[in-house]
mmCIF file of C-alpha atoms and ligand atoms in Angstrom:
data_model
loop_
_atom_site.group_PDB
_atom_site.id
_atom_site.type_symbol
_atom_site.label_atom_id
_atom_site.label_comp_id
_atom_site.label_asym_id
_atom_site.label_seq_id
_atom_site.Cartn_x
_atom_site.Cartn_y
_atom_site.Cartn_z
ATOM 1 C CA MET A 343 0.000 0.000 0.000
ATOM 2 C CA SER A 344 1.444 3.406 -0.942
ATOM 3 C CA THR A 345 2.223 5.787 1.873
ATOM 4 C CA LEU A 346 3.911 8.422 -0.332
ATOM 5 C CA THR A 347 2.315 10.340 -3.175
ATOM 6 C CA ALA A 348 4.300 10.844 -6.385
ATOM 7 C CA THR A 349 5.057 14.433 -5.335
ATOM 8 C CA GLN A 350 6.287 13.335 -1.906
ATOM 9 C CA PHE A 351 8.353 10.607 -3.542
ATOM 10 C CA ARG A 352 10.014 13.086 -5.909
ATOM 11 C CA ALA A 353 10.804 15.366 -2.980
ATOM 12 C CA ARG A 354 13.053 12.614 -1.562
ATOM 13 C CA PHE A 355 15.514 13.244 -4.446
ATOM 14 C CA PRO A 356 17.371 16.567 -4.056
ATOM 15 C CA ILE A 357 18.826 16.409 -7.566
ATOM 16 C CA PHE A 358 15.486 17.656 -8.919
ATOM 17 C CA ASN A 359 16.215 21.021 -7.308
ATOM 18 C CA ARG A 360 19.153 21.348 -9.689
ATOM 19 C CA ARG A 361 18.666 19.092 -12.685
ATOM 20 C CA ILE A 362 16.166 17.251 -14.830
ATOM 21 C CA TYR A 363 17.280 13.736 -14.198
ATOM 22 C CA VAL A 364 16.298 11.168 -16.841
ATOM 23 C CA ASN A 365 19.193 8.741 -16.585
ATOM 24 C CA SER A 366 17.935 5.919 -14.337
ATOM 25 C CA CYS A 367 18.975 3.462 -17.074
ATOM 26 C CA SER A 368 22.542 4.300 -16.044
ATOM 27 C CA GLN A 369 22.222 5.211 -12.349
ATOM 28 C CA GLY A 370 19.182 5.830 -10.161
ATOM 29 C CA ALA A 371 18.969 9.247 -8.480
ATOM 30 C CA LEU A 372 20.207 9.538 -4.906
ATOM 31 C CA SER A 373 17.435 9.825 -2.316
ATOM 32 C CA LEU A 374 17.621 11.218 1.191
ATOM 33 C CA ASP A 375 16.625 7.725 2.301
ATOM 34 C CA VAL A 376 19.586 5.946 0.675
ATOM 35 C CA GLU A 377 21.899 8.643 1.981
ATOM 36 C CA ALA A 378 20.495 8.075 5.496
ATOM 37 C CA ALA A 379 20.901 4.309 5.108
ATOM 38 C CA LEU A 380 24.588 4.772 4.269
ATOM 39 C CA ARG A 381 24.937 6.992 7.322
ATOM 40 C CA GLU A 382 23.285 4.283 9.432
ATOM 41 C CA TYR A 383 26.044 1.933 8.266
ATOM 42 C CA THR A 384 28.896 4.305 9.151
ATOM 43 C CA ASP A 385 27.180 5.164 12.455
ATOM 44 C CA SER A 386 27.056 1.472 13.379
ATOM 45 C CA TRP A 387 30.739 1.168 12.490
ATOM 46 C CA HIS A 388 31.630 4.222 14.608
ATOM 47 C CA ALA A 389 29.493 3.086 17.519
ATOM 48 C CA GLU A 390 30.352 -0.592 17.708
ATOM 49 C CA GLY A 391 33.566 -1.096 15.786
ATOM 50 C CA SER A 392 32.838 -4.442 14.187
ATOM 51 C CA PRO A 393 29.154 -5.362 14.479
ATOM 52 C CA TRP A 394 29.334 -8.245 12.010
ATOM 53 C CA GLU A 395 26.217 -9.944 13.330
ATOM 54 C CA LEU A 396 24.219 -6.792 12.676
ATOM 55 C CA TRP A 397 25.800 -6.372 9.246
ATOM 56 C CA VAL A 398 25.118 -9.955 8.167
ATOM 57 C CA GLU A 399 21.569 -9.594 9.491
ATOM 58 C CA LYS A 400 21.134 -6.479 7.348
ATOM 59 C CA THR A 401 22.103 -8.496 4.269
ATOM 60 C CA GLU A 402 19.492 -11.097 5.267
ATOM 61 C CA GLU A 403 16.878 -8.377 5.650
ATOM 62 C CA LEU A 404 17.739 -7.220 2.162
ATOM 63 C CA ARG A 405 17.418 -10.765 0.791
ATOM 64 C CA THR A 406 13.920 -11.022 2.283
ATOM 65 C CA ALA A 407 12.845 -7.589 1.021
ATOM 66 C CA PHE A 408 14.106 -8.224 -2.506
ATOM 67 C CA ALA A 409 12.515 -11.703 -2.662
ATOM 68 C CA ALA A 410 9.161 -10.204 -1.678
ATOM 69 C CA SER A 411 9.525 -7.498 -4.334
ATOM 70 C CA ILE A 412 9.747 -10.060 -7.172
ATOM 71 C CA GLY A 413 7.386 -12.714 -5.784
ATOM 72 C CA ALA A 414 10.124 -15.207 -4.856
ATOM 73 C CA ASP A 415 11.074 -16.931 -1.598
ATOM 74 C CA ARG A 416 14.120 -15.655 0.262
ATOM 75 C CA GLU A 417 15.746 -19.095 -0.114
ATOM 76 C CA GLU A 418 15.774 -18.538 -3.895
ATOM 77 C CA ILE A 419 17.893 -15.371 -3.705
ATOM 78 C CA ALA A 420 21.680 -14.996 -3.660
ATOM 79 C CA VAL A 421 23.072 -11.561 -2.775
ATOM 80 C CA VAL A 422 26.028 -10.986 -5.095
ATOM 81 C CA PRO A 423 28.350 -8.042 -5.878
ATOM 82 C CA SER A 424 27.292 -7.671 -9.521
ATOM 83 C CA ALA A 425 25.030 -9.230 -12.120
ATOM 84 C CA SER A 426 28.204 -10.691 -13.656
ATOM 85 C CA GLY A 427 28.899 -12.458 -10.358
ATOM 86 C CA GLY A 428 25.483 -14.141 -10.453
ATOM 87 C CA ILE A 429 25.789 -15.147 -14.118
ATOM 88 C CA ASN A 430 29.286 -16.531 -13.532
ATOM 89 C CA ALA A 431 28.128 -18.641 -10.587
ATOM 90 C CA ILE A 432 25.394 -20.310 -12.667
ATOM 91 C CA ALA A 433 27.576 -20.751 -15.763
ATOM 92 C CA SER A 434 30.274 -22.377 -13.623
ATOM 93 C CA ALA A 435 27.733 -24.901 -12.307
ATOM 94 C CA LEU A 436 26.560 -26.083 -15.729
ATOM 95 C CA ASP A 437 27.965 -29.002 -17.663
ATOM 96 C CA PHE A 438 28.331 -28.418 -21.402
ATOM 97 C CA ARG A 439 29.718 -31.878 -22.212
ATOM 98 C CA GLY A 440 26.351 -33.548 -22.839
ATOM 99 C CA VAL A 441 23.922 -33.353 -25.734
ATOM 100 C CA ARG A 442 22.814 -29.913 -24.592
ATOM 101 C CA SER A 443 25.789 -27.615 -25.029
ATOM 102 C CA HIS A 444 24.271 -24.645 -26.862
ATOM 103 C CA VAL A 445 23.773 -21.263 -25.249
ATOM 104 C CA VAL A 446 21.290 -19.212 -27.283
ATOM 105 C CA MET A 447 21.519 -15.454 -26.963
ATOM 106 C CA GLY A 448 19.716 -12.597 -28.616
ATOM 107 C CA GLU A 449 21.678 -9.690 -30.054
ATOM 108 C CA PHE A 450 20.256 -7.288 -27.458
ATOM 109 C CA GLU A 451 22.199 -8.698 -24.493
ATOM 110 C CA PHE A 452 24.346 -6.525 -22.265
ATOM 111 C CA PRO A 453 28.027 -7.336 -23.003
ATOM 112 C CA THR A 454 28.710 -9.044 -19.692
ATOM 113 C CA MET A 455 26.028 -11.647 -20.404
ATOM 114 C CA ALA A 456 27.706 -12.516 -23.686
ATOM 115 C CA HIS A 457 31.227 -12.450 -22.246
ATOM 116 C CA VAL A 458 30.504 -14.925 -19.456
ATOM 117 C CA TRP A 459 29.028 -17.514 -21.817
ATOM 118 C CA LEU A 460 31.700 -16.929 -24.472
ATOM 119 C CA ALA A 461 34.304 -17.638 -21.790
ATOM 120 C CA HIS A 462 32.642 -21.029 -21.275
ATOM 121 C CA GLU A 463 33.262 -22.070 -24.865
ATOM 122 C CA ARG A 464 36.533 -23.535 -23.624
ATOM 123 C CA ARG A 465 34.428 -25.794 -21.332
ATOM 124 C CA GLY A 466 32.334 -27.016 -24.261
ATOM 125 C CA ALA A 467 29.649 -24.341 -24.555
ATOM 126 C CA SER A 468 28.675 -23.320 -28.070
ATOM 127 C CA ILE A 469 27.078 -19.905 -28.590
ATOM 128 C CA ARG A 470 24.160 -19.578 -31.019
ATOM 129 C CA TRP A 471 22.672 -16.191 -31.834
ATOM 130 C CA ALA A 472 19.047 -15.220 -32.174
ATOM 131 C CA ARG A 473 19.409 -12.504 -34.795
ATOM 132 C CA ALA A 474 17.670 -9.153 -34.526
ATOM 133 C CA GLU A 475 16.176 -7.243 -37.422
ATOM 134 C CA GLY A 476 17.251 -3.693 -36.708
ATOM 135 C CA ASP A 477 15.746 -2.826 -33.335
ATOM 136 C CA ARG A 478 13.377 -5.820 -33.339
ATOM 137 C CA LEU A 479 14.023 -9.203 -31.815
ATOM 138 C CA GLY A 480 10.998 -11.441 -32.138
ATOM 139 C CA MET A 481 10.143 -14.865 -30.798
ATOM 140 C CA ASP A 482 10.668 -16.276 -34.296
ATOM 141 C CA ALA A 483 14.390 -15.418 -34.032
ATOM 142 C CA TYR A 484 14.611 -17.550 -30.888
ATOM 143 C CA ALA A 485 12.363 -20.283 -32.294
ATOM 144 C CA ALA A 486 14.794 -20.668 -35.208
ATOM 145 C CA VAL A 487 17.745 -21.578 -32.958
ATOM 146 C CA VAL A 488 16.429 -23.074 -29.695
ATOM 147 C CA ASP A 489 16.345 -26.843 -30.083
ATOM 148 C CA GLU A 490 17.178 -30.149 -28.379
ATOM 149 C CA ARG A 491 20.839 -29.093 -28.127
ATOM 150 C CA THR A 492 20.051 -25.876 -26.247
ATOM 151 C CA LEU A 493 21.028 -25.882 -22.589
ATOM 152 C CA ILE A 494 20.211 -22.325 -21.630
ATOM 153 C CA VAL A 495 18.827 -19.101 -23.089
ATOM 154 C CA PRO A 496 20.067 -15.952 -21.341
ATOM 155 C CA ALA A 497 17.777 -13.046 -22.233
ATOM 156 C CA THR A 498 17.643 -9.415 -21.290
ATOM 157 C CA HIS A 499 14.164 -8.139 -20.491
ATOM 158 C CA VAL A 500 14.781 -4.572 -21.716
ATOM 159 C CA CYS A 501 17.687 -3.817 -24.039
ATOM 160 C CA PHE A 502 20.104 -1.156 -22.734
ATOM 161 C CA ARG A 503 20.722 0.137 -26.287
ATOM 162 C CA ASN A 504 17.236 0.582 -27.729
ATOM 163 C CA GLY A 505 14.671 -0.002 -24.967
ATOM 164 C CA HIS A 506 13.167 -3.062 -26.696
ATOM 165 C CA LYS A 507 11.370 -5.368 -24.269
ATOM 166 C CA THR A 508 11.285 -9.090 -24.904
ATOM 167 C CA ASP A 509 8.183 -11.172 -24.128
ATOM 168 C CA ILE A 510 9.853 -13.267 -21.436
ATOM 169 C CA ALA A 511 6.785 -15.380 -20.581
ATOM 170 C CA ALA A 512 6.512 -16.390 -24.253
ATOM 171 C CA LEU A 513 10.248 -17.066 -24.448
ATOM 172 C CA THR A 514 10.079 -19.224 -21.332
ATOM 173 C CA ALA A 515 7.158 -21.222 -22.757
ATOM 174 C CA LEU A 516 9.113 -21.772 -25.991
ATOM 175 C CA CYS A 517 12.368 -22.739 -24.250
ATOM 176 C CA HIS A 518 10.779 -24.999 -21.652
ATOM 177 C CA ALA A 519 8.801 -26.815 -24.358
ATOM 178 C CA ARG A 520 12.197 -27.553 -25.958
ATOM 179 C CA GLY A 521 13.869 -28.493 -22.662
ATOM 180 C CA ALA A 522 16.100 -25.407 -22.223
ATOM 181 C CA TYR A 523 16.581 -23.154 -19.212
ATOM 182 C CA VAL A 524 15.864 -19.416 -19.360
ATOM 183 C CA PHE A 525 18.136 -16.924 -17.585
ATOM 184 C CA LEU A 526 16.545 -13.480 -17.362
ATOM 185 C CA ASP A 527 18.633 -10.318 -17.078
ATOM 186 C CA ASP A 528 16.170 -7.844 -15.590
ATOM 187 C CA TYR A 529 18.684 -5.112 -14.801
ATOM 188 C CA GLN A 530 17.080 -2.568 -17.156
ATOM 189 C CA ARG A 531 13.652 -3.053 -15.634
ATOM 190 C CA THR A 532 13.619 -4.160 -11.962
ATOM 191 C CA GLY A 533 12.265 -1.349 -9.812
ATOM 192 C CA SER A 534 10.438 0.416 -12.657
ATOM 193 C CA GLY A 535 7.198 -1.514 -12.116
ATOM 194 C CA PRO A 536 5.831 -4.740 -10.652
ATOM 195 C CA ILE A 537 7.472 -8.066 -11.490
ATOM 196 C CA ASP A 538 6.346 -11.592 -10.712
ATOM 197 C CA VAL A 539 9.237 -13.916 -11.379
ATOM 198 C CA ARG A 540 7.027 -17.013 -11.040
ATOM 199 C CA ALA A 541 4.518 -15.742 -13.574
ATOM 200 C CA LEU A 542 7.413 -15.205 -16.007
ATOM 201 C CA GLY A 543 8.452 -18.786 -15.268
ATOM 202 C CA VAL A 544 12.196 -18.209 -15.685
ATOM 203 C CA ASP A 545 14.752 -20.528 -14.128
ATOM 204 C CA PHE A 546 17.308 -17.867 -13.217
ATOM 205 C CA MET A 547 17.317 -14.107 -13.021
ATOM 206 C CA VAL A 548 19.894 -11.434 -12.263
ATOM 207 C CA THR A 549 19.377 -7.809 -11.524
ATOM 208 C CA GLY A 550 21.208 -5.107 -9.621
ATOM 209 C CA CYS A 551 20.528 -2.149 -7.393
ATOM 210 C CA LEU A 552 22.067 0.853 -9.078
ATOM 211 C CA LYS A 553 19.436 1.669 -11.702
ATOM 212 C CA TYR A 554 15.668 1.540 -11.108
ATOM 213 C CA GLN A 555 16.189 -0.019 -7.664
ATOM 214 C CA ILE A 556 17.569 3.454 -6.847
ATOM 215 C CA ALA A 557 20.611 2.447 -4.824
ATOM 216 C CA MET A 558 24.258 2.011 -5.726
ATOM 217 C CA ALA A 559 26.876 -0.114 -7.453
ATOM 218 C CA GLY A 560 28.465 -3.106 -5.751
ATOM 219 C CA ILE A 561 25.381 -5.183 -5.032
ATOM 220 C CA ALA A 562 23.080 -7.326 -7.155
ATOM 221 C CA PHE A 563 20.765 -10.332 -6.884
ATOM 222 C CA LEU A 564 20.564 -13.773 -8.415
ATOM 223 C CA TYR A 565 17.245 -15.645 -8.330
ATOM 224 C CA VAL A 566 17.360 -19.413 -8.801
ATOM 225 C CA ARG A 567 14.104 -21.366 -9.126
ATOM 226 C CA ARG A 568 13.814 -23.519 -6.024
ATOM 227 C CA GLU A 569 13.726 -26.899 -7.836
ATOM 228 C CA LEU A 570 17.110 -26.199 -9.466
ATOM 229 C CA ILE A 571 19.113 -25.087 -6.460
ATOM 230 C CA ASP A 572 20.355 -28.447 -5.202
ATOM 231 C CA GLN A 573 21.163 -29.684 -8.726
ATOM 232 C CA LEU A 574 23.841 -27.016 -9.182
ATOM 233 C CA GLU A 575 27.286 -26.791 -7.595
ATOM 234 C CA PRO A 576 29.130 -23.669 -8.772
ATOM 235 C CA THR A 577 32.902 -23.805 -9.064
ATOM 236 C CA ILE A 578 32.919 -20.043 -8.585
ATOM 237 C CA THR A 579 32.325 -20.153 -4.849
ATOM 238 C CA GLY A 580 33.610 -19.108 -1.430
ATOM 239 C CA TRP A 581 32.905 -19.326 2.270
ATOM 240 C CA PHE A 582 29.546 -17.532 2.115
ATOM 241 C CA GLY A 583 28.281 -20.329 -0.123
ATOM 242 C CA ARG A 584 28.513 -22.809 2.748
ATOM 243 C CA VAL A 585 25.788 -24.227 5.004
ATOM 244 C CA ASN A 586 27.330 -22.270 7.870
ATOM 245 C CA PRO A 587 30.121 -19.912 6.840
ATOM 246 C CA PHE A 588 31.010 -19.380 10.480
ATOM 247 C CA ALA A 589 31.875 -23.055 10.986
ATOM 248 C CA PHE A 590 35.236 -22.109 9.394
ATOM 249 C CA ARG A 591 35.850 -25.619 8.001
ATOM 250 C CA ILE A 592 38.662 -25.949 5.483
ATOM 251 C CA ASP A 593 38.641 -29.697 5.009
ATOM 252 C CA GLU A 594 35.308 -30.014 3.233
ATOM 253 C CA ILE A 595 32.935 -28.120 1.007
ATOM 254 C CA ASP A 596 29.259 -28.303 1.811
ATOM 255 C CA TRP A 597 26.573 -26.602 -0.239
ATOM 256 C CA SER A 598 23.949 -24.470 1.330
ATOM 257 C CA SER A 599 20.508 -25.867 0.533
ATOM 258 C CA THR A 600 19.400 -22.359 -0.476
ATOM 259 C CA ALA A 601 20.499 -20.011 -3.265
ATOM 260 C CA SER A 602 23.155 -18.640 -0.930
ATOM 261 C CA ARG A 603 25.266 -21.520 -2.328
ATOM 262 C CA PHE A 604 25.823 -19.170 -5.301
ATOM 263 C CA GLU A 605 27.441 -16.520 -3.111
ATOM 264 C CA SER A 606 31.173 -16.359 -2.570
ATOM 265 C CA GLY A 607 32.908 -13.882 -0.248
ATOM 266 C CA THR A 608 32.048 -11.352 2.452
ATOM 267 C CA PRO A 609 28.814 -9.582 1.516
ATOM 268 C CA PRO A 610 28.928 -5.950 0.326
ATOM 269 C CA VAL A 611 27.598 -4.552 3.606
ATOM 270 C CA PRO A 612 27.503 -0.773 2.906
ATOM 271 C CA ASN A 613 25.782 -1.499 -0.394
ATOM 272 C CA ALA A 614 23.257 -3.723 1.396
ATOM 273 C CA TYR A 615 22.299 -0.803 3.629
ATOM 274 C CA ALA A 616 21.871 1.435 0.592
ATOM 275 C CA ALA A 617 19.931 -1.216 -1.339
ATOM 276 C CA LEU A 618 17.544 -1.734 1.557
ATOM 277 C CA GLY A 619 17.016 2.030 1.764
ATOM 278 C CA GLY A 620 16.120 2.030 -1.944
ATOM 279 C CA LEU A 621 13.748 -0.931 -1.719
ATOM 280 C CA ARG A 622 11.929 0.535 1.269
ATOM 281 C CA LEU A 623 11.479 3.823 -0.518
ATOM 282 C CA LEU A 624 10.054 2.011 -3.555
ATOM 283 C CA ASP A 625 7.725 0.082 -1.243
ATOM 284 C CA SER A 626 6.460 3.329 0.184
ATOM 285 C CA ILE A 627 5.159 4.453 -3.207
ATOM 286 C CA GLY A 628 4.293 0.949 -4.462
ATOM 287 C CA TYR A 629 5.359 -0.850 -7.647
ATOM 288 C CA ASP A 630 1.952 -0.520 -9.305
ATOM 289 C CA VAL A 631 2.079 3.253 -8.903
ATOM 290 C CA VAL A 632 5.680 3.297 -10.168
ATOM 291 C CA GLY A 633 4.764 1.194 -13.200
ATOM 292 C CA ARG A 634 1.799 3.353 -14.179
ATOM 293 C CA GLN A 635 3.774 6.582 -13.808
ATOM 294 C CA VAL A 636 6.692 5.233 -15.866
ATOM 295 C CA GLU A 637 4.369 4.008 -18.619
ATOM 296 C CA ARG A 638 2.570 7.362 -18.764
ATOM 297 C CA LEU A 639 5.838 9.303 -19.075
ATOM 298 C CA VAL A 640 7.330 6.898 -21.613
ATOM 299 C CA GLU A 641 4.216 7.264 -23.770
ATOM 300 C CA ARG A 642 4.266 11.063 -23.485
ATOM 301 C CA TYR A 643 7.924 11.319 -24.460
ATOM 302 C CA ARG A 644 7.901 8.648 -27.145
ATOM 303 C CA SER A 645 4.834 9.992 -28.899
ATOM 304 C CA ALA A 646 6.150 13.581 -28.783
ATOM 305 C CA MET A 647 9.441 12.496 -30.345
ATOM 306 C CA HIS A 648 7.631 10.471 -32.981
ATOM 307 C CA ALA A 649 5.253 13.337 -33.753
ATOM 308 C CA GLY A 650 8.274 15.653 -34.045
ATOM 309 C CA GLY A 651 9.532 13.497 -36.926
ATOM 310 C CA PHE A 652 12.522 12.006 -35.121
ATOM 311 C CA VAL A 653 13.704 8.387 -35.325
ATOM 312 C CA VAL A 654 12.483 6.605 -32.211
ATOM 313 C CA ARG A 655 14.173 3.235 -31.850
ATOM 314 C CA THR A 656 12.046 2.024 -28.949
ATOM 315 C CA PRO A 657 8.886 0.148 -29.965
ATOM 316 C CA ALA A 658 5.537 1.932 -29.878
ATOM 317 C CA GLU A 659 3.606 -0.980 -28.289
ATOM 318 C CA PRO A 660 3.533 -0.636 -24.496
ATOM 319 C CA ALA A 661 4.102 -4.392 -24.106
ATOM 320 C CA ARG A 662 7.324 -4.189 -26.129
ATOM 321 C CA ARG A 663 9.057 -1.397 -24.219
ATOM 322 C CA GLY A 664 10.361 -0.668 -20.743
ATOM 323 C CA PRO A 665 11.252 2.553 -18.904
ATOM 324 C CA LEU A 666 13.898 3.548 -21.481
ATOM 325 C CA VAL A 667 13.283 5.415 -24.743
ATOM 326 C CA VAL A 668 16.036 5.722 -27.346
ATOM 327 C CA VAL A 669 16.031 8.305 -30.125
ATOM 328 C CA GLN A 670 18.541 8.177 -32.963
ATOM 329 C CA SER A 671 21.043 11.029 -32.989
ATOM 330 C CA LEU A 672 23.649 12.088 -35.518
ATOM 331 C CA ASP A 673 26.119 12.549 -32.645
ATOM 332 C CA ALA A 674 24.687 11.257 -29.375
ATOM 333 C CA PRO A 675 27.696 12.078 -27.117
ATOM 334 C CA ALA A 676 27.541 15.707 -28.343
ATOM 335 C CA LEU A 677 23.788 15.731 -27.727
ATOM 336 C CA VAL A 678 24.304 14.439 -24.171
ATOM 337 C CA SER A 679 26.603 17.372 -23.439
ATOM 338 C CA ARG A 680 24.248 19.886 -25.095
ATOM 339 C CA LEU A 681 21.421 18.564 -22.933
ATOM 340 C CA ALA A 682 23.690 18.769 -19.883
ATOM 341 C CA GLY A 683 24.157 22.459 -20.729
ATOM 342 C CA ARG A 684 20.368 22.775 -20.477
ATOM 343 C CA GLY A 685 20.336 21.071 -17.067
ATOM 344 C CA ILE A 686 19.249 17.643 -18.354
ATOM 345 C CA VAL A 687 21.091 14.462 -17.385
ATOM 346 C CA ALA A 688 20.707 11.791 -20.093
ATOM 347 C CA SER A 689 23.106 9.268 -21.662
ATOM 348 C CA SER A 690 24.023 7.641 -24.941
ATOM 349 C CA ARG A 691 25.001 4.291 -26.374
ATOM 350 C CA GLY A 692 26.384 4.508 -29.883
ATOM 351 C CA ASN A 693 24.255 7.164 -31.573
ATOM 352 C CA GLY A 694 21.215 6.362 -29.460
ATOM 353 C CA LEU A 695 20.192 9.112 -27.033
ATOM 354 C CA ARG A 696 18.827 7.396 -23.935
ATOM 355 C CA VAL A 697 16.124 8.975 -21.787
ATOM 356 C CA SER A 698 14.588 6.869 -19.041
ATOM 357 C CA PHE A 699 11.862 7.510 -16.531
ATOM 358 C CA HIS A 700 11.144 6.584 -12.954
ATOM 359 C CA ALA A 701 8.359 7.464 -10.549
ATOM 360 C CA TYR A 702 10.367 10.512 -9.458
ATOM 361 C CA ASN A 703 9.929 12.036 -12.916
ATOM 362 C CA ASN A 704 6.860 13.971 -13.933
ATOM 363 C CA GLU A 705 5.184 15.423 -17.016
ATOM 364 C CA ALA A 706 7.138 18.681 -16.673
ATOM 365 C CA ASP A 707 10.401 16.698 -16.967
ATOM 366 C CA VAL A 708 9.160 15.070 -20.160
ATOM 367 C CA ASP A 709 8.090 18.387 -21.648
ATOM 368 C CA ALA A 710 11.423 19.998 -20.760
ATOM 369 C CA VAL A 711 13.340 17.144 -22.423
ATOM 370 C CA VAL A 712 11.125 17.314 -25.516
ATOM 371 C CA ALA A 713 11.660 21.096 -25.773
ATOM 372 C CA ALA A 714 15.432 20.665 -25.373
ATOM 373 C CA MET A 715 15.524 17.919 -28.004
ATOM 374 C CA GLU A 716 13.597 20.129 -30.418
ATOM 375 C CA ALA A 717 16.009 22.979 -29.721
ATOM 376 C CA GLU A 718 18.929 20.615 -30.478
ATOM 377 C CA SER A 719 17.228 18.947 -33.429
ATOM 378 C CA ALA A 720 20.248 19.574 -35.663
ATOM 379 C CA LEU A 721 21.806 16.663 -33.760
ATOM 380 C CA LEU A 722 18.828 14.353 -34.305
ATOM 381 C CA GLU A 723 18.122 12.056 -37.200
ATOM 382 C CA ARG A 724 14.875 12.773 -39.051
ATOM 383 C CA ALA A 725 12.477 9.979 -39.892
ATOM 384 C CA VAL A 726 11.794 9.499 -43.588
ATOM 385 C CA ARG A 727 8.014 9.433 -43.885
ATOM 386 C CA SER A 728 6.167 8.203 -46.935
ATOM 387 C CA VAL A 729 3.467 10.572 -48.159
HETATM 388 C C1 PLP B 850 21.034 -5.238 -18.949
HETATM 389 C C2 PLP B 850 22.208 -5.081 -18.044
HETATM 390 N N1 PLP B 850 22.765 -6.163 -17.460
HETATM 391 C C3 PLP B 850 23.823 -6.056 -16.632
HETATM 392 C C4 PLP B 850 24.377 -4.832 -16.338
HETATM 393 C C5 PLP B 850 25.557 -4.685 -15.410
HETATM 394 O O1 PLP B 850 26.027 -5.874 -14.897
HETATM 395 P P1 PLP B 850 27.104 -5.873 -13.725
HETATM 396 O O2 PLP B 850 26.340 -5.746 -12.426
HETATM 397 O O3 PLP B 850 27.764 -7.181 -13.836
HETATM 398 O O4 PLP B 850 28.016 -4.719 -13.941
HETATM 399 C C6 PLP B 850 23.842 -3.683 -16.924
HETATM 400 C C7 PLP B 850 24.447 -2.367 -16.600
HETATM 401 O O5 PLP B 850 24.402 -1.417 -17.289
HETATM 402 C C8 PLP B 850 22.743 -3.812 -17.787
HETATM 403 O O6 PLP B 850 22.206 -2.739 -18.363
#
């Protein structure tokens, strides 16, 4: 249940007194709440010196809060330092020597997803690509390559380059019918609206805290579907992957019966404080409210850019897009700095100008970005329209 209105929520982010911030796809804005959470960590350090029990407990609190936010059980969540860390742990636990050795990836993956699986080619993995057509990646592209040799299909939910959103429930149905696992990368979406990981049906999921979960770098989550946990023994491991890390055994390796078996070293404690601050703040507005606000702003911005005759790379259908809208520029890095000169924080990938929305943004932000883009239209590509 929401306890904060959208206006009260926005007021938690001081940057809006100085800037129009539309860069959550890169880094969420800093809230007073996350700042206070970090202070709580340093205060505990000052006050007690080495309160490890408290710090480990805080990480457990975070595990529980995150699990609830995606509709999972806490036992299905590993707290890891980065999405890469979670992907590596799963990849290291898989055996590519059997009939199923193919890893099928779409061309919209974030580089780290590709790099981890490419690194496993030396262990027998074979990468197969689901090819995109421009900024479109349909189910047919996956259907053409997922088969009885496919072990796993890592798939980003929203593409960091063009804002395209893949139909993960459909992909899961396709892959499971053909006996393959699905590994969702939800980094460009988690926190920007509700998510039900069970309804999506995926086997694994990674996401991290620094974007729409409005916290900071250094902490991320891996979800592993309960039925798979005890079938997997990662070779990328460490003492926090044990049944009881504080048993300090060095003569044997036991595997936690929960997803914490995919963790390795000392948890990122300061980041856990910050992440919990972010999740609590999101709870206080509510994911449904966040999702509706984001969708409204995305529609307002996307349709204004389209109507202005610019090349919008993000799909028009609400079901096929996330919180990020990408417009084609002739020189996107130059456009980013021109926008910065107008008080707008955005980002670019290639010649795509990225603008992304969260519940802290409002209609006035959208209109200011649209006006600035029109003023800088010499740096934007024009759509060729048939008459
Ligand atoms: C889709 C996606 N996956 C993963 C990451 C980052 O992964 P890591 O936490 O390993 O740095 C990003 C960051 O930009 C991303 O956009």
